[in-house]
mmCIF file of C-alpha atoms in Angstrom:
data_model
loop_
_atom_site.group_PDB
_atom_site.id
_atom_site.type_symbol
_atom_site.label_atom_id
_atom_site.label_comp_id
_atom_site.label_asym_id
_atom_site.label_seq_id
_atom_site.Cartn_x
_atom_site.Cartn_y
_atom_site.Cartn_z
ATOM 1 C CA MET A 1 7.102 -0.517 -16.545
ATOM 2 C CA GLY A 2 6.878 2.654 -18.635
ATOM 3 C CA VAL A 3 5.728 4.837 -15.734
ATOM 4 C CA THR A 4 7.499 8.115 -15.024
ATOM 5 C CA CYS A 5 8.092 8.332 -11.260
ATOM 6 C CA LEU A 6 8.490 11.646 -9.450
ATOM 7 C CA CYS A 7 10.042 11.389 -5.974
ATOM 8 C CA ASN A 8 9.499 14.070 -3.345
ATOM 9 C CA ASP A 9 11.601 13.732 -0.172
ATOM 10 C CA PRO A 10 12.530 17.181 1.214
ATOM 11 C CA PRO A 11 14.527 15.923 4.257
ATOM 12 C CA LEU A 12 16.624 13.597 2.094
ATOM 13 C CA ARG A 13 17.131 16.291 -0.543
ATOM 14 C CA ASP A 14 18.284 18.690 2.182
ATOM 15 C CA ILE A 15 20.843 16.135 3.390
ATOM 16 C CA THR A 16 22.109 14.861 0.041
ATOM 17 C CA GLY A 17 21.470 17.760 -2.323
ATOM 18 C CA ASP A 18 20.298 15.131 -4.824
ATOM 19 C CA ASN A 19 18.332 16.844 -7.582
ATOM 20 C CA ARG A 20 16.428 13.633 -8.355
ATOM 21 C CA TYR A 21 14.034 14.687 -5.606
ATOM 22 C CA CYS A 22 11.502 17.095 -7.065
ATOM 23 C CA ASP A 23 9.310 19.741 -5.491
ATOM 24 C CA LEU A 24 5.895 18.847 -4.099
ATOM 25 C CA GLU A 25 4.292 21.091 -6.719
ATOM 26 C CA ASP A 26 5.671 18.779 -9.432
ATOM 27 C CA VAL A 27 4.283 15.685 -7.701
ATOM 28 C CA LEU A 28 0.848 17.300 -7.498
ATOM 29 C CA GLN A 29 0.690 17.238 -11.308
ATOM 30 C CA ALA A 30 1.048 13.428 -11.431
ATOM 31 C CA ASP A 31 -1.709 11.030 -12.452
ATOM 32 C CA ILE A 32 -1.181 8.950 -9.289
ATOM 33 C CA ILE A 33 -0.003 10.259 -5.914
ATOM 34 C CA SER A 34 1.085 7.596 -3.419
ATOM 35 C CA LEU A 35 2.126 8.534 0.120
ATOM 36 C CA HIS A 36 5.047 6.711 1.795
ATOM 37 C CA VAL A 37 5.993 8.988 4.680
ATOM 38 C CA PRO A 38 6.428 8.791 8.450
ATOM 39 C CA LEU A 39 4.079 10.800 10.656
ATOM 40 C CA THR A 40 5.874 13.896 11.917
ATOM 41 C CA GLY A 41 4.451 17.013 13.522
ATOM 42 C CA SER A 42 7.571 19.129 13.879
ATOM 43 C CA GLY A 43 10.666 20.140 11.947
ATOM 44 C CA SER A 44 10.882 21.940 8.637
ATOM 45 C CA HIS A 45 8.870 19.318 6.734
ATOM 46 C CA PRO A 46 6.038 18.005 8.971
ATOM 47 C CA THR A 47 3.740 15.413 7.436
ATOM 48 C CA ARG A 48 0.751 15.615 9.800
ATOM 49 C CA GLN A 49 -2.224 16.696 7.660
ATOM 50 C CA MET A 50 0.145 17.260 4.752
ATOM 51 C CA VAL A 51 -2.734 16.333 2.455
ATOM 52 C CA ASN A 52 -5.017 19.249 3.268
ATOM 53 C CA ASP A 53 -7.453 21.393 1.301
ATOM 54 C CA HIS A 54 -4.597 23.314 -0.373
ATOM 55 C CA PHE A 55 -2.828 20.075 -1.372
ATOM 56 C CA ILE A 56 -6.025 18.560 -2.789
ATOM 57 C CA ALA A 57 -6.964 21.744 -4.667
ATOM 58 C CA GLN A 58 -3.662 21.587 -6.564
ATOM 59 C CA MET A 59 -4.183 17.986 -7.726
ATOM 60 C CA ARG A 60 -5.111 17.476 -11.344
ATOM 61 C CA PRO A 61 -8.695 16.349 -12.098
ATOM 62 C CA GLY A 62 -9.001 12.581 -11.822
ATOM 63 C CA THR A 63 -5.713 12.079 -9.954
ATOM 64 C CA VAL A 64 -5.603 8.841 -7.952
ATOM 65 C CA LEU A 65 -4.666 9.454 -4.294
ATOM 66 C CA ILE A 66 -3.257 6.489 -2.335
ATOM 67 C CA ASN A 67 -2.307 6.528 1.350
ATOM 68 C CA THR A 68 -0.626 3.458 2.844
ATOM 69 C CA SER A 69 1.616 5.397 5.250
ATOM 70 C CA ARG A 70 -0.096 6.875 8.331
ATOM 71 C CA GLY A 71 -3.687 8.036 8.663
ATOM 72 C CA PRO A 72 -3.120 11.526 10.136
ATOM 73 C CA VAL A 73 -0.993 12.453 7.112
ATOM 74 C CA VAL A 74 -4.376 13.175 5.481
ATOM 75 C CA ASP A 75 -6.791 15.813 6.767
ATOM 76 C CA GLU A 76 -9.865 13.612 6.534
ATOM 77 C CA ALA A 77 -12.336 16.506 6.909
ATOM 78 C CA ALA A 78 -10.746 18.282 3.943
ATOM 79 C CA LEU A 79 -10.708 15.055 1.927
ATOM 80 C CA LYS A 80 -14.387 14.358 2.613
ATOM 81 C CA GLN A 81 -15.331 17.882 1.595
ATOM 82 C CA ALA A 82 -13.309 17.592 -1.611
ATOM 83 C CA LEU A 83 -14.970 14.277 -2.490
ATOM 84 C CA GLN A 84 -18.375 15.915 -2.106
ATOM 85 C CA GLN A 85 -17.371 18.611 -4.582
ATOM 86 C CA ARG A 86 -15.557 16.585 -7.235
ATOM 87 C CA ASP A 87 -14.985 12.974 -8.152
ATOM 88 C CA PHE A 88 -11.491 11.477 -7.959
ATOM 89 C CA PRO A 89 -10.316 7.985 -6.950
ATOM 90 C CA VAL A 90 -9.039 7.613 -3.374
ATOM 91 C CA VAL A 91 -7.442 4.485 -1.911
ATOM 92 C CA LEU A 92 -6.912 4.410 1.867
ATOM 93 C CA ASP A 93 -5.311 1.667 3.915
ATOM 94 C CA VAL A 94 -4.763 3.895 6.960
ATOM 95 C CA TRP A 95 -7.153 6.157 8.834
ATOM 96 C CA ALA A 96 -6.693 9.166 11.099
ATOM 97 C CA ASP A 97 -8.187 7.468 14.158
ATOM 98 C CA ASP A 98 -7.952 3.786 13.348
ATOM 99 C CA PRO A 99 -9.331 1.446 14.535
ATOM 100 C CA ALA A 100 -12.086 4.070 14.471
ATOM 101 C CA VAL A 101 -12.834 4.589 10.774
ATOM 102 C CA ASP A 102 -15.062 7.420 9.579
ATOM 103 C CA PRO A 103 -17.917 5.504 7.900
ATOM 104 C CA ASP A 104 -18.780 8.410 5.591
ATOM 105 C CA LEU A 105 -15.203 8.554 4.322
ATOM 106 C CA LEU A 106 -15.104 4.780 3.927
ATOM 107 C CA ARG A 107 -18.237 4.971 1.758
ATOM 108 C CA SER A 108 -16.588 7.647 -0.399
ATOM 109 C CA VAL A 109 -13.303 5.931 -1.261
ATOM 110 C CA VAL A 110 -12.800 3.533 -4.148
ATOM 111 C CA ILE A 111 -10.811 1.101 -1.989
ATOM 112 C CA GLY A 112 -10.564 1.144 1.807
ATOM 113 C CA THR A 113 -8.617 -1.533 3.687
ATOM 114 C CA PRO A 114 -7.912 -2.161 7.407
ATOM 115 C CA HIS A 115 -4.247 -1.101 7.665
ATOM 116 C CA ILE A 116 -2.933 -4.277 6.042
ATOM 117 C CA ALA A 117 -0.818 -2.968 3.131
ATOM 118 C CA GLY A 118 2.339 -4.368 4.726
ATOM 119 C CA TYR A 119 0.666 -7.530 6.001
ATOM 120 C CA SER A 120 1.893 -10.039 3.445
ATOM 121 C CA SER A 121 3.121 -13.194 5.162
ATOM 122 C CA ASP A 122 6.486 -12.774 3.413
ATOM 123 C CA ALA A 123 6.965 -9.249 4.768
ATOM 124 C CA ARG A 124 5.989 -10.198 8.307
ATOM 125 C CA LEU A 125 8.342 -13.183 8.369
ATOM 126 C CA ARG A 126 11.229 -11.159 6.953
ATOM 127 C CA ALA A 127 10.605 -8.365 9.460
ATOM 128 C CA THR A 128 10.627 -10.941 12.263
ATOM 129 C CA ALA A 129 13.919 -12.331 10.952
ATOM 130 C CA MET A 130 15.400 -8.822 10.879
ATOM 131 C CA ILE A 131 14.385 -8.156 14.500
ATOM 132 C CA HIS A 132 15.724 -11.570 15.544
ATOM 133 C CA ARG A 133 19.050 -10.953 13.824
ATOM 134 C CA ARG A 134 19.477 -7.502 15.405
ATOM 135 C CA LEU A 135 18.595 -8.844 18.850
ATOM 136 C CA CYS A 136 21.124 -11.660 18.501
ATOM 137 C CA GLU A 137 23.775 -9.142 17.452
ATOM 138 C CA HIS A 138 22.966 -6.978 20.475
ATOM 139 C CA LEU A 139 23.112 -9.939 22.867
ATOM 140 C CA LYS A 140 26.173 -11.351 21.071
ATOM 141 C CA VAL A 141 24.612 -14.769 20.607
ATOM 142 C CA PRO A 142 24.416 -16.890 17.420
ATOM 143 C CA GLY A 143 21.458 -15.986 15.250
ATOM 144 C CA ALA A 144 20.983 -18.664 12.634
ATOM 145 C CA TRP A 145 17.213 -18.455 12.183
ATOM 146 C CA ARG A 146 16.122 -17.491 8.693
ATOM 147 C CA PRO A 147 12.567 -17.247 7.320
ATOM 148 C CA GLY A 148 13.293 -19.361 4.246
ATOM 149 C CA GLU A 149 11.902 -22.604 5.663
ATOM 150 C CA LYS A 150 8.724 -20.915 6.860
ATOM 151 C CA LEU A 151 8.304 -19.149 3.517
ATOM 152 C CA ALA A 152 8.778 -22.430 1.662
ATOM 153 C CA GLY A 153 5.872 -23.899 3.626
ATOM 154 C CA LEU A 154 3.427 -21.175 2.624
ATOM 155 C CA PRO A 155 1.035 -21.688 -0.303
ATOM 156 C CA SER A 156 2.068 -20.678 -3.820
ATOM 157 C CA LYS A 157 0.172 -20.354 -7.085
ATOM 158 C CA ILE A 158 0.564 -21.220 -10.751
ATOM 159 C CA ILE A 159 -1.389 -19.078 -13.207
ATOM 160 C CA GLY A 160 -1.707 -19.585 -16.943
ATOM 161 C CA ILE A 161 -2.330 -16.610 -19.227
ATOM 162 C CA ASP A 162 -3.657 -17.081 -22.742
ATOM 163 C CA ALA A 163 -1.258 -16.031 -25.475
ATOM 164 C CA GLY A 164 -3.976 -13.919 -27.070
ATOM 165 C CA SER A 165 -4.469 -11.721 -24.001
ATOM 166 C CA SER A 166 -3.790 -8.031 -24.402
ATOM 167 C CA LEU A 167 -1.128 -6.372 -22.269
ATOM 168 C CA GLN A 168 -3.768 -4.735 -20.054
ATOM 169 C CA ASP A 169 -5.808 -7.930 -19.668
ATOM 170 C CA GLY A 170 -2.708 -9.987 -18.924
ATOM 171 C CA LEU A 171 -1.503 -7.622 -16.211
ATOM 172 C CA GLU A 172 -4.929 -7.514 -14.593
ATOM 173 C CA MET A 173 -5.299 -11.285 -14.750
ATOM 174 C CA ALA A 174 -1.916 -11.907 -13.146
ATOM 175 C CA ILE A 175 -2.213 -9.310 -10.385
ATOM 176 C CA LEU A 176 -5.842 -9.925 -9.439
ATOM 177 C CA SER A 177 -5.480 -13.713 -9.595
ATOM 178 C CA HIS A 178 -2.544 -13.428 -7.212
ATOM 179 C CA TYR A 179 -4.310 -11.036 -4.814
ATOM 180 C CA ASP A 180 -7.470 -9.009 -5.339
ATOM 181 C CA VAL A 181 -7.362 -6.029 -2.960
ATOM 182 C CA ARG A 182 -11.075 -5.530 -3.536
ATOM 183 C CA SER A 183 -11.772 -8.563 -1.347
ATOM 184 C CA ASP A 184 -10.163 -6.846 1.657
ATOM 185 C CA ALA A 185 -12.051 -3.648 0.821
ATOM 186 C CA ALA A 186 -15.372 -5.493 0.683
ATOM 187 C CA VAL A 187 -14.786 -7.054 4.094
ATOM 188 C CA LEU A 188 -13.981 -3.706 5.736
ATOM 189 C CA HIS A 189 -16.917 -2.020 4.018
ATOM 190 C CA GLN A 190 -19.268 -4.208 6.043
ATOM 191 C CA SER A 191 -18.378 -2.067 9.069
ATOM 192 C CA VAL A 192 -20.086 1.093 7.757
ATOM 193 C CA SER A 193 -23.438 0.030 9.220
ATOM 194 C CA MET A 194 -22.038 -1.124 12.590
ATOM 195 C CA PRO A 195 -22.164 0.907 15.827
ATOM 196 C CA ALA A 196 -18.809 2.609 16.465
ATOM 197 C CA PRO A 197 -17.563 0.293 19.276
ATOM 198 C CA GLU A 198 -18.445 -2.807 17.252
ATOM 199 C CA ALA A 199 -16.822 -1.372 14.118
ATOM 200 C CA MET A 200 -13.588 -0.702 16.019
ATOM 201 C CA CYS A 201 -13.445 -4.276 17.315
ATOM 202 C CA TYR A 202 -14.211 -5.531 13.824
ATOM 203 C CA PHE A 203 -11.320 -3.491 12.387
ATOM 204 C CA ASP A 204 -8.899 -4.881 14.978
ATOM 205 C CA ASP A 205 -10.140 -8.409 14.382
ATOM 206 C CA LEU A 206 -9.516 -8.118 10.631
ATOM 207 C CA ARG A 207 -5.878 -7.268 11.363
ATOM 208 C CA LYS A 208 -5.343 -9.851 14.097
ATOM 209 C CA ASN A 209 -6.802 -12.674 12.021
ATOM 210 C CA TYR A 210 -5.562 -11.608 8.602
ATOM 211 C CA PRO A 211 -5.274 -14.550 6.174
ATOM 212 C CA VAL A 212 -2.091 -15.645 4.420
ATOM 213 C CA ARG A 213 -1.189 -13.266 1.602
ATOM 214 C CA ARG A 214 1.965 -13.811 -0.424
ATOM 215 C CA GLU A 215 4.245 -11.531 -2.412
ATOM 216 C CA PHE A 216 4.360 -11.707 -6.225
ATOM 217 C CA ASP A 217 7.458 -13.935 -6.200
ATOM 218 C CA SER A 218 5.377 -16.778 -4.750
ATOM 219 C CA THR A 219 3.320 -16.982 -7.952
ATOM 220 C CA THR A 220 4.496 -18.643 -11.164
ATOM 221 C CA ILE A 221 2.924 -17.458 -14.407
ATOM 222 C CA ARG A 222 2.956 -19.604 -17.531
ATOM 223 C CA LEU A 223 2.634 -17.679 -20.785
ATOM 224 C CA SER A 224 4.286 -17.083 -24.114
ATOM 225 C CA GLY A 225 7.179 -14.618 -24.164
ATOM 226 C CA GLY A 226 6.997 -10.993 -25.172
ATOM 227 C CA LYS A 227 6.424 -7.676 -23.469
ATOM 228 C CA LEU A 228 3.874 -9.049 -20.981
ATOM 229 C CA ALA A 229 6.332 -11.658 -19.697
ATOM 230 C CA GLY A 230 8.981 -8.973 -19.254
ATOM 231 C CA MET A 231 6.662 -6.642 -17.372
ATOM 232 C CA LEU A 232 5.387 -9.368 -15.050
ATOM 233 C CA GLY A 233 8.965 -10.423 -14.393
ATOM 234 C CA GLN A 234 9.814 -6.844 -13.441
ATOM 235 C CA LEU A 235 6.936 -6.908 -10.962
ATOM 236 C CA GLY A 236 8.515 -9.949 -9.293
ATOM 237 C CA PHE A 237 6.458 -12.860 -10.640
ATOM 238 C CA ASN A 238 8.196 -16.108 -11.573
ATOM 239 C CA ILE A 239 7.778 -16.489 -15.325
ATOM 240 C CA VAL A 240 7.732 -19.719 -17.314
ATOM 241 C CA THR A 241 7.497 -19.158 -21.060
ATOM 242 C CA HIS A 242 6.431 -21.704 -23.666
#
């Protein structure tokens, strides 16, 4: 996709010695920082409140910060203070005390969602199939169930993109027509004016009754060939060229 990716994984680098894993200081110079870590509070590389005032101070101006891992990885007090002092885009799917979400922080982020980053129907079905398969192996019973039939019954989309669309417009059209994350953000944002107990129930309800959301491979895109078709194919869309 033309994006240079810097991977920081100190525990894995310690085990493998692989020099593909860079230092955290290098990652802090990136244009986009996305967190994909477990929540750990001990060991040589704890992640609890890893994103603190020191971490944020080292980020470049305008860096996009995304957290879809675990809420307590971010020191929310430090993040709120930083957002009062300078403007940079923050995307949060997880919160330190969810289902209790800090309404002031929710108002400050560009996109805030109710812990649903991994809630695509495809992912949930495949995770269920994985658990089922492992349980069958443990119990030594046949495990023939596969999610394919269920996935085939879920809705799919066909999107047409005009041949004259620019690369940027085409990517935005495909991705946002498939799933617009801003819709989930708008729904959660309604909770900022609710009393805390009601807001917590609302957060839980959004997760329990989350609508069907598919992965990119459920959407077919019709367009002329070229770089856009290649990039969308790399993202996982089904491409039909004409």
